[in-house]
C-alpha cells in the first residue's frame, strides 16, 4: 500500500490525457477566440468588470466606485442606478426587437406558447402593477412557488421592476419547506399556481401552499395562476386569480432606477446542517456577471441561437441562466415544464429537434440517467442543430462527459463544464468554448475576472495535486450575505482560510494546470490515512462499460478508519459482478481506492435538484437511523437500500 502524503489535502488519483481543442470553425466564430479577456482581467480586475458592466448593461446613472471591498462585504458599481427588468426587456423592445421570441414554452402535455420580448414586457408591467396594488413596494419580499411556466419569470421580473426582492421556492419542495422560507424572509405576497404537470399528472401546488399558509403570518395576499386546472380552495380577501388581477391592472409600469446594490433576490440553500440559508444577491453586480458569463461561456449569438437550460427556475441555475443571463442578452430560449421521460425517454431529444436548439445546458445527473436509458433514445432524433453543450451542478465523470460528447454533441460540440454555486451567483470556472482545449471531467480554468486558488490545510497555495478550492478576489455576482444572519455568513464562507472565500469544495490541479472538482470536502473519505475523493472513485466505477451511475461513501471501519462503500446502478441491459468492478477501480486509480463493498441498486437517493445524498448513504452504510430526508426526491430509494444493507449484514 502506498504511504499517505501528509501534504496533500486530498490525494489526486486519476489521470486523464484526452484533450479536445475547440473545433477551428467554432473558434473562428466564437465571442472569445483568444486569451485577450484573461489578459485584460490580469491587467486590472476592477477595470475588467467595469467594462463588462458598461458594455453589457444599460445604466440610468453611472457608478462612482467599481468595487468597495471590506472583507467579507462587497459592493459593486456603487452609486450607479439601473433597473434589472429594463435591462432584460425594455431595452430590447426599444431597439426594435419586440417581436423576437424570448421563450418557446412547452408544457409537459404538449401544449405550446411562444412569448416575444414585447409580450413578456407587457406581462411584466401589468404584473408589477398587480404587486403594487397588493401593497408590495421597494424592499419588500415576494415568495414565488410555481411550476415551470413563463409566469414564473414574469413574477420574478415584475419584482425586479419595482425593487421588491423575490424568493423563489422550487415547486417540488414541501409545504413545510415553503413555510420556513416564507417566514425567514417575512414575505408579504405569495405567487403560486393551482398545479403544474409532472409525469403525466397534475401536482396540486395550491394545496401545498395552503398547508404552508396556515403558519405564515406575514403573507397578506396570494396570487394563483391557473395552470393545472385542478380544483383549489380560494380564501376570500387573501387569494386572487392571476388572470383577474392582470385583467384589471394598468398596462404601464415604467422601470424606475434602482440602486446597484438593491436586493434583487433571496435564494435558500439547504446545506448539510442547520436551517436553510437565504443567500442574498443584489442587482448591478449580479446582472453584470450573469450577462457576461452567458455571452462568453455559452458563446451567445443573438437572433440565431436557440438556447435551452433544463434547470428549474427554483434553483440558482434557473435564476441566472433561464431568467437573468439569457434575457439580459436578448436570447431566444426553450422552457419546458415537465420531466425528461414523459411521454417517453426521448422527450428532451424531441424538443431539441423540434425547436432546433443550438445550445443545451443540463446536469450530470440527467446525463447519467440518459446513459442508463441507452443511446437508442437520442439516436431517434436529429440533434444536428446543437453547436455547444454544457453541464452544471456536480462533477461530471469523464465517461459521462464522453457519452455526452458523442451521443448528444455528435462529437462536434464543445462541452462547457461550469463550476459555480448559489453563492457565487454566476459561473466561475469553465472553459471558454472557442479558446479552451477541454479534458473530459475537468471544469478547466477560472474565467477571466475570477480568482480561484487551491490551498492545503494551512491555507498555503497548492500548485499541483489536491486541495481546497478558494476564491481570492471579490466578484460582482458574489453573495452579499445570509439573510438576517451576518455572523453565519462570515463563519460559513470566510473563516476557514483568512482572506479567502472557501466554497466547501475540494479540487485538484493536474500537471497541465487544469482544475478537477472533487466534490464537497465533507464527502472526502479517509482510508488508511489517504484522503480520497468520492468523485474519483465514482468516476472510476462509471468508466466501467456496465455502470451508469455510482455513489461512494466512507463508512467507519475498525481497520482502515473508513472503508469505501459503493452503490452502483448498471446501464440498461448490462451486468457486472462486485469483483470485476473492484478490480476495475484498482486498475483505473489504484488498489487503495477499491471499494470494500458494492451494492447494486436501480436508483440512488438524490435531492430534488439531482445531487446524490451521500450523507444518507453514509447513514445506511453505518446502520444509523436516517436523519433529515425531507429534501430527498424519492424516499423509497433509501428504504430499499436499507433493506439490502440489512440483508447483506452478517448475523451478529
Ligand atoms: O459542489 C459544487 C457543485 O454544486 C455546488 C453548488 O451547488 P448549488 O449551490 O446548488 O448550485 C448548483 C448550480 C450552480 C458546488 O459547491 N457543483 C456545481 N457545479 C459543478 C459542481 N461540482 C463539480 N463540477 C461542476 N461543474
XYZ file of C-alpha atoms in Angstrom, residues 39-49:
11
model
C -5.013 39.328 -20.305
C -7.332 42.264 -19.779
C -8.557 40.911 -16.429
C -4.969 40.333 -15.325
C -4.084 43.950 -16.139
C -6.924 45.268 -13.969
C -9.552 43.211 -12.186
C -11.988 46.009 -11.442
C -11.478 47.725 -14.792
C -12.264 44.445 -16.497
C -15.592 44.106 -14.710
